[in-house]
XYZ file of C-alpha atoms in Angstrom:
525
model
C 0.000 0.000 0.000
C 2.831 2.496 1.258
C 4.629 1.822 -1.865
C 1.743 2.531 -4.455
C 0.746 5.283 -3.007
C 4.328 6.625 -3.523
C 4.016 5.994 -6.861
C 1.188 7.820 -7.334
C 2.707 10.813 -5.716
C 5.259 10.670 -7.986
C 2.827 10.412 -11.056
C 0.875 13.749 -9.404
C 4.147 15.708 -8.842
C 5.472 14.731 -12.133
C 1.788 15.773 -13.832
C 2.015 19.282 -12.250
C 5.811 19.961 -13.030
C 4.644 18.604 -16.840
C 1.769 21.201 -16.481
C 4.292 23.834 -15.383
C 6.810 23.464 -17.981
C 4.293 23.116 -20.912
C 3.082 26.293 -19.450
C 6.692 27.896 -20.175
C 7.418 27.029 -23.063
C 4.411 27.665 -24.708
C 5.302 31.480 -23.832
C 7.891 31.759 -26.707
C 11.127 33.573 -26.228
C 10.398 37.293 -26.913
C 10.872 39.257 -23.338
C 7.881 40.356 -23.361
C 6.364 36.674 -23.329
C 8.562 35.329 -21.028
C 7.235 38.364 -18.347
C 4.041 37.321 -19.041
C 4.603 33.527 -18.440
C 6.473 34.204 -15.243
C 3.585 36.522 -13.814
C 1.345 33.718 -14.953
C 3.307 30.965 -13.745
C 3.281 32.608 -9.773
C -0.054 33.465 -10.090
C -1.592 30.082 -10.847
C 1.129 27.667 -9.455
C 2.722 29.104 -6.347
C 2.073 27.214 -3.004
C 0.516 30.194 -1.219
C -2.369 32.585 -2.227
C -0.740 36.184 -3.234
C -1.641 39.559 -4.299
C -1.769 39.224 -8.069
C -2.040 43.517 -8.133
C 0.858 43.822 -6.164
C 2.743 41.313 -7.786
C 2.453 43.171 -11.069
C 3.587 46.517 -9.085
C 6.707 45.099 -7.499
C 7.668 43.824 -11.888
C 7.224 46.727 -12.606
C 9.335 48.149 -10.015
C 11.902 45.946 -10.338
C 12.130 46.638 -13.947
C 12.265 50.599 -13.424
C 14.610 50.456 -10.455
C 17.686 49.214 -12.597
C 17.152 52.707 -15.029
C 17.995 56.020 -13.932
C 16.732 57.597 -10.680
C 13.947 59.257 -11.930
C 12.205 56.657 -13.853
C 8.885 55.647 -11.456
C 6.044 53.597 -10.802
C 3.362 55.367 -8.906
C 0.078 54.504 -7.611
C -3.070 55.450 -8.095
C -3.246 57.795 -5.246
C 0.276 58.841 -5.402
C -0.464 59.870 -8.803
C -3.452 61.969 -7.712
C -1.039 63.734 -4.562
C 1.812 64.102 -6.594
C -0.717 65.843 -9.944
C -2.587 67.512 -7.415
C -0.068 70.576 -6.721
C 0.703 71.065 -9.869
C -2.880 71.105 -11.578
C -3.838 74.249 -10.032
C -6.858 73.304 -7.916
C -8.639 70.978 -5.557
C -11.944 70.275 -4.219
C -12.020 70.954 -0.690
C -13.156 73.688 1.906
C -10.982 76.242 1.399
C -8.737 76.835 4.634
C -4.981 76.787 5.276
C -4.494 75.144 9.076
C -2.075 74.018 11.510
C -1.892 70.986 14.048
C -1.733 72.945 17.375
C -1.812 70.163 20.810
C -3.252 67.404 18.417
C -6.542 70.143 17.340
C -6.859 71.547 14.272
C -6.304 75.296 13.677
C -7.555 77.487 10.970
C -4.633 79.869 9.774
C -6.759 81.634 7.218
C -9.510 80.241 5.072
C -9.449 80.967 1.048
C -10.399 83.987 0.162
C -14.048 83.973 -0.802
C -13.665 80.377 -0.508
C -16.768 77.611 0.768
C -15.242 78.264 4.505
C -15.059 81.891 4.339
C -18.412 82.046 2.902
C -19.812 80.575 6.145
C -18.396 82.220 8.524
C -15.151 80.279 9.798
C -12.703 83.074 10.841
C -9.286 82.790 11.119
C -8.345 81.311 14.881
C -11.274 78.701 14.665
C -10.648 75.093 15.950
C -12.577 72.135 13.718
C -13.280 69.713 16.222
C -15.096 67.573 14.388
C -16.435 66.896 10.804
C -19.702 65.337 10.133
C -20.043 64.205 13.498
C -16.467 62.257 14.025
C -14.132 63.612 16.350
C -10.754 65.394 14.853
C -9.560 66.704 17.716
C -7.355 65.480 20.986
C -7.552 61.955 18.912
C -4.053 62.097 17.414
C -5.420 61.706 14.265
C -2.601 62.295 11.474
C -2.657 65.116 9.487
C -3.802 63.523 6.194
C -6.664 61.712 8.004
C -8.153 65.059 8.709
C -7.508 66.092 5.050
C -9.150 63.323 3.751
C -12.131 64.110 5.406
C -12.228 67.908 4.737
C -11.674 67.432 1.032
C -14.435 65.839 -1.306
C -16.290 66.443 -4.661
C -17.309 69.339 -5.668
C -20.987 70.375 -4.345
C -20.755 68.072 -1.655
C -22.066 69.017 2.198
C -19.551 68.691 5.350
C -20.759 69.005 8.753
C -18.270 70.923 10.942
C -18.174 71.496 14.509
C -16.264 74.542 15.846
C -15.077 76.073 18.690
C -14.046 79.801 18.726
C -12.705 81.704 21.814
C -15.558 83.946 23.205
C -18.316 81.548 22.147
C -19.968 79.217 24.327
C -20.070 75.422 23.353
C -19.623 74.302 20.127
C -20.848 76.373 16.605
C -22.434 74.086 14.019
C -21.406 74.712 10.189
C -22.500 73.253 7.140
C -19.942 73.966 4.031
C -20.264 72.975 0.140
C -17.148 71.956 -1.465
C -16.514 73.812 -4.368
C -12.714 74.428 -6.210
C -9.821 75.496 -4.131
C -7.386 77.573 -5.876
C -3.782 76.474 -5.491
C -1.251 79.018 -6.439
C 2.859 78.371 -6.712
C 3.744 81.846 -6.602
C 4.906 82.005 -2.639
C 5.870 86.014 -3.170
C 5.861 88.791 -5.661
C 6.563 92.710 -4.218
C 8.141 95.400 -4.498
C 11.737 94.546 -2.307
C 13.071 97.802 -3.255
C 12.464 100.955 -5.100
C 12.306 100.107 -8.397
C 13.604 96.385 -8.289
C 10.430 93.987 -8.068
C 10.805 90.591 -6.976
C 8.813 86.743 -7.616
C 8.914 83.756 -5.859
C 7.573 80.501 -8.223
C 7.341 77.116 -5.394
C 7.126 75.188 -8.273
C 5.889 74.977 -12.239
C 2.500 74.002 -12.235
C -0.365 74.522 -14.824
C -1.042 78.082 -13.730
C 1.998 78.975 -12.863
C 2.654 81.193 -16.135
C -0.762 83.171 -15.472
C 0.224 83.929 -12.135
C 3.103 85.038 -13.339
C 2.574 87.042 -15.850
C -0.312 88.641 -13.305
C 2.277 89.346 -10.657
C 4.575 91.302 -13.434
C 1.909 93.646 -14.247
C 1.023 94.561 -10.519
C 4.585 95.076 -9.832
C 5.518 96.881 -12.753
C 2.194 99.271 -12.444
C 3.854 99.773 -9.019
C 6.788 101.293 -10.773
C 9.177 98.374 -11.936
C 11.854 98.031 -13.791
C 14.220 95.284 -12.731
C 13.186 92.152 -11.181
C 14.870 89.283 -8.769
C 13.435 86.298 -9.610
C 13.332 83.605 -6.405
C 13.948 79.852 -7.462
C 15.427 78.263 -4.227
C 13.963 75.101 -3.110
C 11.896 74.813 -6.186
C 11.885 71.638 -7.863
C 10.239 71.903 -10.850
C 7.133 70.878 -12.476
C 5.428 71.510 -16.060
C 8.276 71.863 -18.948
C 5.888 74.242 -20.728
C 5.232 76.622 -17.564
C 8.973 77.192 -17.446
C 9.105 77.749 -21.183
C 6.713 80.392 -21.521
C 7.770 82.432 -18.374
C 11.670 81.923 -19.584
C 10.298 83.483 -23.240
C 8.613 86.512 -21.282
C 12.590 87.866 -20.748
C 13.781 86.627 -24.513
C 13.474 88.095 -27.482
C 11.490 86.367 -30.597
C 13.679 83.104 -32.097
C 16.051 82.848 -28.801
C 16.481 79.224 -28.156
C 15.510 78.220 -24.367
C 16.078 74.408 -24.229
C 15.706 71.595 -26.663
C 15.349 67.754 -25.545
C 17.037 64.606 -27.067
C 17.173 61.258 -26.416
C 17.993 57.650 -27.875
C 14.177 57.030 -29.220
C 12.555 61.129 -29.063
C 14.724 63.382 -31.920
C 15.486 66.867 -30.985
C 13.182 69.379 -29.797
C 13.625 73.010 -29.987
C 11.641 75.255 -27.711
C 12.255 78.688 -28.114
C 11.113 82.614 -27.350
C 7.859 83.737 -29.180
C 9.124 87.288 -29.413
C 5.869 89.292 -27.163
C 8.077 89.039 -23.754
C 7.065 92.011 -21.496
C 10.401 91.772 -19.756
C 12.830 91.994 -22.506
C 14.597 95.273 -20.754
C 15.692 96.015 -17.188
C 17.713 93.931 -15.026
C 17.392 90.397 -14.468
C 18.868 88.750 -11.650
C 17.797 84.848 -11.138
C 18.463 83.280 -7.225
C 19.023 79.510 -7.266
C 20.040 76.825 -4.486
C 21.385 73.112 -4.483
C 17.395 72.533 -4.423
C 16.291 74.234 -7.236
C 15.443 71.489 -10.200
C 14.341 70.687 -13.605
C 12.034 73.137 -14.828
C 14.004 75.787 -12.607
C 17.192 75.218 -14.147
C 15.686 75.547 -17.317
C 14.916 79.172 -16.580
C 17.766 79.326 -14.901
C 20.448 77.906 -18.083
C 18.181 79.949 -20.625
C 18.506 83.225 -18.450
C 22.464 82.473 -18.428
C 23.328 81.417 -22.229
C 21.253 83.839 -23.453
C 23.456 86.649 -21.392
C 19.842 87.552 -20.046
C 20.766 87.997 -16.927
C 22.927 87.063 -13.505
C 22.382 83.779 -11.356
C 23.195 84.124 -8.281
C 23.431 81.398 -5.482
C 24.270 77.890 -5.839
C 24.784 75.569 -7.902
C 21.545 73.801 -8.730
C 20.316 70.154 -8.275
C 21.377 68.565 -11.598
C 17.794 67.630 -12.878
C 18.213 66.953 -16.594
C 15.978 64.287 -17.271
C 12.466 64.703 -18.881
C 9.864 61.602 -18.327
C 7.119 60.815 -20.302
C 3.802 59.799 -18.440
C 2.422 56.230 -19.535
C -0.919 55.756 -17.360
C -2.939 52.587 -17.007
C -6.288 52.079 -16.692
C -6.364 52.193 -12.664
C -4.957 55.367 -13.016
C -1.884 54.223 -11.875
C 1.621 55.141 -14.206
C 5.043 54.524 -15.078
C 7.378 58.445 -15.602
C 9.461 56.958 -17.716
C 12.443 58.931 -19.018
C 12.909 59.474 -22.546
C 15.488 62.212 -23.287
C 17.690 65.044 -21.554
C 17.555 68.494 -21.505
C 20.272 70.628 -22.840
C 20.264 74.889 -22.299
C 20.953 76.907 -25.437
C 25.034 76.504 -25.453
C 24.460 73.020 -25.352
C 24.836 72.153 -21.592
C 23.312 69.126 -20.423
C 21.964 69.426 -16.826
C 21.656 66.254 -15.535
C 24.431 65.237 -12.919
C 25.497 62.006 -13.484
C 24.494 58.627 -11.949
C 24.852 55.204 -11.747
C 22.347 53.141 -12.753
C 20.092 51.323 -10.349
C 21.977 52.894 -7.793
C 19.474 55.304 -6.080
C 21.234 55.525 -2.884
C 24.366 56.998 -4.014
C 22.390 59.429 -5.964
C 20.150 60.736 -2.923
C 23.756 61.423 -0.892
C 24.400 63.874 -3.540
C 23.665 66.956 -1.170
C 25.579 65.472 1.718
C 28.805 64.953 -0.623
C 28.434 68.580 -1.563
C 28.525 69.693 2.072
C 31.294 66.940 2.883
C 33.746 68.106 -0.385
C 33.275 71.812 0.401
C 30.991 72.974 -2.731
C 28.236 74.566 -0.848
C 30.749 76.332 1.541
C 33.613 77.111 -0.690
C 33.333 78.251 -4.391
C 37.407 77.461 -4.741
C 36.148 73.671 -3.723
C 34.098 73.311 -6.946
C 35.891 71.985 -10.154
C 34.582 71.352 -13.461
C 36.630 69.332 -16.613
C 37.885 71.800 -19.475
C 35.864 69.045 -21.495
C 32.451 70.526 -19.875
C 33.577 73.878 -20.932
C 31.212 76.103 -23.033
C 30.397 79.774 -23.225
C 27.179 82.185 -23.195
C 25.830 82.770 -26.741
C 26.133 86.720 -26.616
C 29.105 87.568 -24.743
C 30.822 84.512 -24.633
C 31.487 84.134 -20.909
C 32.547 80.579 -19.762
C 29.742 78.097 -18.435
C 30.244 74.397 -17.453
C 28.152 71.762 -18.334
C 28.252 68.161 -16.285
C 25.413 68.721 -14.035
C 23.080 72.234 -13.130
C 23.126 75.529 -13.348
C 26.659 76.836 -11.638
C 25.662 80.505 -11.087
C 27.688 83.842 -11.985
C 28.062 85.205 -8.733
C 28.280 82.510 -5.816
C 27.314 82.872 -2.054
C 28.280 80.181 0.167
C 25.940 78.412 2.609
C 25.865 79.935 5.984
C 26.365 76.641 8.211
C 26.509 79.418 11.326
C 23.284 81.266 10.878
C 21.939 78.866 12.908
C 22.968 77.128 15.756
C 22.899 73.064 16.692
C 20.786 74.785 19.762
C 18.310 76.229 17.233
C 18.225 73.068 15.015
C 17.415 70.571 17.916
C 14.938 73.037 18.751
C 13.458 73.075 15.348
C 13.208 69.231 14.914
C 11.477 68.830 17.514
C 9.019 71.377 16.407
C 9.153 73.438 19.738
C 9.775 76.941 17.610
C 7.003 76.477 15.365
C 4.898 75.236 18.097
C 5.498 77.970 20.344
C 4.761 80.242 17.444
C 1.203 78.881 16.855
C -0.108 78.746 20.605
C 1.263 82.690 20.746
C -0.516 83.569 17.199
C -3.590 81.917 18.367
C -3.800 83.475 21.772
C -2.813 86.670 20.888
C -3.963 87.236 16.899
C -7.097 89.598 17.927
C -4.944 91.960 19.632
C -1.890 91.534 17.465
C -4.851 92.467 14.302
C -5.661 96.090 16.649
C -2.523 96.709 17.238
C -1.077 96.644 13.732
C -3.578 97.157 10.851
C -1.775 97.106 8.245
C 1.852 94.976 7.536
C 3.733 98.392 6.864
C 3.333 99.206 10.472
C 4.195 95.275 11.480
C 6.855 95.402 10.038
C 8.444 98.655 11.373
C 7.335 98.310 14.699
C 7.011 94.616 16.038
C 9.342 93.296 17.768
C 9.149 89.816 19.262
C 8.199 89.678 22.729
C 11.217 88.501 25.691
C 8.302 86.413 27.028
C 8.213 84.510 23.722
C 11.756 83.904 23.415
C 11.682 83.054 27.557
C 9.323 80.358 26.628
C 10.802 78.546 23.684
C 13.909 78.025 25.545
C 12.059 77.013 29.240
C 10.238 74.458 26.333
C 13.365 73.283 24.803
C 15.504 72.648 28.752
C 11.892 70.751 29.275
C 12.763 68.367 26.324
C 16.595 68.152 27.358
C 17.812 70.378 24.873
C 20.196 72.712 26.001
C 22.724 75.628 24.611
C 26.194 74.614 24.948
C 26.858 78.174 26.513
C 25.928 81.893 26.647
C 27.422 82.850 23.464
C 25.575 80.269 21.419
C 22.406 81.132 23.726
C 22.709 84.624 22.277
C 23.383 84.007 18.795
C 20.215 81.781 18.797
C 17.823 84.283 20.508
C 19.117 86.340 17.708
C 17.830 84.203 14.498
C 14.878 83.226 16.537
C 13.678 87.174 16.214
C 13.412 87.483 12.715
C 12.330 83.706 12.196
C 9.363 83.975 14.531
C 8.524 87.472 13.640
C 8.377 86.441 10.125
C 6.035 83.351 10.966
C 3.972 85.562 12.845
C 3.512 87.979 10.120
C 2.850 85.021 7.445
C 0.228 83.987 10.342
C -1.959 87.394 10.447
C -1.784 88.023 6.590
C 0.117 85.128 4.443
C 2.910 83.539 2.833
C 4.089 86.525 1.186
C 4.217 88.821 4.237
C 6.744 85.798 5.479
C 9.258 86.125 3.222
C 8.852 90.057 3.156
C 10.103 89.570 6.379
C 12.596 86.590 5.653
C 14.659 87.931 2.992
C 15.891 90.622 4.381
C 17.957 88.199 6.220
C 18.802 86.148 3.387
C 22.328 85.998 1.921
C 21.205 84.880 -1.337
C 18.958 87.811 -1.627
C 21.057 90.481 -0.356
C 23.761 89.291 -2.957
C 21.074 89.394 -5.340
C 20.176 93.053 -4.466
C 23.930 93.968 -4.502
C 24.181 92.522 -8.569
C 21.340 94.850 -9.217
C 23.551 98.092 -8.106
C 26.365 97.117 -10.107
């Protein structure tokens, strides 16, 4: 008995491995088919159940993550948060808010925004939305986003508490279209010299642009610093169209190539309204892609100055392919090269992602951001502007004209304990929300903020009684002071971005920034 039933096993295990291999080799031998057969082959034949979805996003993973570091696979909903800024819009209630002792706080709501329409005032607390508790529940920040933002048209029931008012105030809100806008800043920084701050290149970022210029230069401007630290890019055409705005008609700004895409030329249509007047573009080791396209076109064209850093080496355009489930593969297809032929893309290894993400940390290490003397480029990277024939370097970004090292004293390891554990910023939104009525008498307008506030000593008292609470201590009196000193103009400027907005923050902000002053100086030459 033992030993038929043996042989029967045998027969079994033999049938299935028959089954299997038939299987296989029916696939043919194009790649393609043998992918197919293997995803197959696990699916139907492996010993445990699995998670056919998933095992068709880790393939495709696998494939991508042997290509160049910006070649992804993103999800469905990673595809909607990572579209999302860039698109313009999205459907919500309309209020910028911060996480102050685990309830939410509302900064500002939209201007004539679903929120606003209402009633909901700045200094408001949501504690709950359509009945579910928000607040003192730890719930995470997206959580609370997800249930805020909704299709157009739809109801949400909030509950609010607001100092003065007794229990809690009932408000019903219709989701409608939230504007989202990546200019941070555009004003007037000094007589005569306007200046714009683009986050990022989305699909109305040229609009806003082009809006901005005509405020500021009804306001009497001529010259114009143009802010692209920290931004990392976006829409190809968005920084196409604002580049063109300082060219004249024919200029090439940036053409794209790659091994299966031919050439593509995109250049100025010849209607810029800032083809005269200075030009002076600031740039950081963050600002990317569509920002160094500005940036190389602005340069090679002998447009105007960059000032800064050198930029983060982002030459690599990607071509969407989306599937059904709304899911898709940025797959890159070509580089981008400036107008004297520069490509911008650092270089890489491929498949190694790791190396590539240390890239800031080996600038710091080798000098670079510090030390302009510690940068060196190959004479076979070598090529000049197109007008006056000034030297540039190719190899990897945007290396501006007139460098300004990192600061690495500004602020002190006191003041960066402090800020990751979130005890300045913290401090700064209990004191805006306790005192933003009286703070809104006192100073009616930011003209008069900004000449006359100063940041109070019981403030300052408190952030560092916080920080000795959490163990975190000054090393002694002199970095003590230096610290108290940065935390004046940081906290006054998040106050001020507080009672109006983001703009009145870096009004405030750049006046202490070296890139900007730099940038100020290149306009007086």
């Amino acid at each position: 008995m033992r030993k038929r039933n043996f042989i029967m096993l045998v027969m079994v295990m033999t049938s299935i491995a028959t089954q299997a291999q038939l299987k296989i080799n029916f696939g043919g031998k194009s790649p393609t088919a043998k992918l197919k057969v293997a995803e197959s082959a696990v699916s139907n034949l492996y010993v445990d159940t699995i998670d056919e979805e998933k095992l068709v996003e880790d393939a495709i993973r696998g494939m991508l993550k042997g290509l160049d570091p910006h070649s992804t696979y993103s999800t469905a909903e990673e595809v909607k948060a990572m579209n999302e800024p860039l698109q313009g819009n999205f459907e919500g209630i309309g209020v910028q808010f911060n996480i102050v002792e685990d309830t939410l706080v509302v900064m500002q709501p939209v201007i004539n925004g679903p929120a606003e329409k209402v009633g909901i005032v700045a200094g408001d607390r949501i504690v709950t939305v359509n009945d579910t508790a928000i607040a003192g529940v730890k719930m995470s920040r997206t959580d609370i986003m997800k249930r805020l933002r909704g299709p157009k048209g739809t109801m949400v029931h909030l509950g609010i508490m607001r100092r003065g008012a007794d229990g809690i105030l009932s408000f019903d809100v219709k989701r409608d279209n939230i504007p989202l806008y990546t200019i941070n800043a555009a004003y007037m920084i000094r007589p005569g010299v306007g200046y714009i701050r683009i986050e990022s290149f989305g699909a109305t970022t040229y609009r806003e642009f082009m809006d901005k210029v005509r405020e500021l230069k009804q306001q009497g401007m001529r010259d114009l610093l143009l802010d692209l630290q920290d931004n990392g890019g976006g829409y190809l055409q968005a920084a196409v169209d604002i580049a063109g705005e300082f060219l004249t008609g024919g200029d090439l700004i940036v053409y794209t190539e790659g091994r299966a895409v031919q050439r593509m030329e995109y250049k100025a249509n010849g209607k810029g309204i800032m083809t005269s007047g200075k030009v002076v573009v600031l740039v950081n080791e963050l600002t990317a892609s569509a920002a160094e396209i500005v940036s190389g076109a602005v340069q090679d064209q002998d447009r105007g100055t960059i000032v800064g850093r050198r930029t983060f080496a982002k030459g690599l355009v990607q071509r969407p392919v989306e599937f059904n489930d709304g899911s898709m593969i940025r797959l890159t297809v070509a580089h981008y090269y400036t107008p004297s032929g520069r490509c911008i893309q650092k270089p890489y290894k491929k498949g190694d992602r790791e190396e590539y993400a240390l890239d800031f940390e080996k600038r710091l290490k080798h000098g670079e951001l510090t030390n302009r003397d510690s940068i060196h480029f190959n004479d076979s990277l070598q090529y000049h502007t197109l007008r006056k024939h000034r030297t540039v370097y190719g190899g990897g970004g945007i290396m501006p004209d007139v460098f300004v090292p990192l600061d690495t004293l500004q602020y002190t390891a006191f003041h960066r304990k402090m800020a990751a554990k979130n005890i300045v910023i913290n401090a700064s939104l209990k004191y805006i929300d306790k005192e933003r009525k009286s703070l809104k008498r006192a100073y009616d307008s930011f003209t008069k903020f900004e000449r006359n506030y100063e940041v109070p000593k019981s403030l300052l008292d408190g952030i560092v009684a916080e920080a000795d609470k959490q163990g975190v201590k000054p090393k002694d009196d002199e970095e003590l002071g230096r610290t108290i000193d940065a935390l004046r103009f940081q906290l006054k400027a998040l106050v001020a971005r507080d009672l109006w907005n983001i703009n009145e923050y870096f009004r405030i902000f750049n006046e202490h920034s070296d890139i900007v002053k730099e940038g100020l100086k290149e306009m007086e030459r």
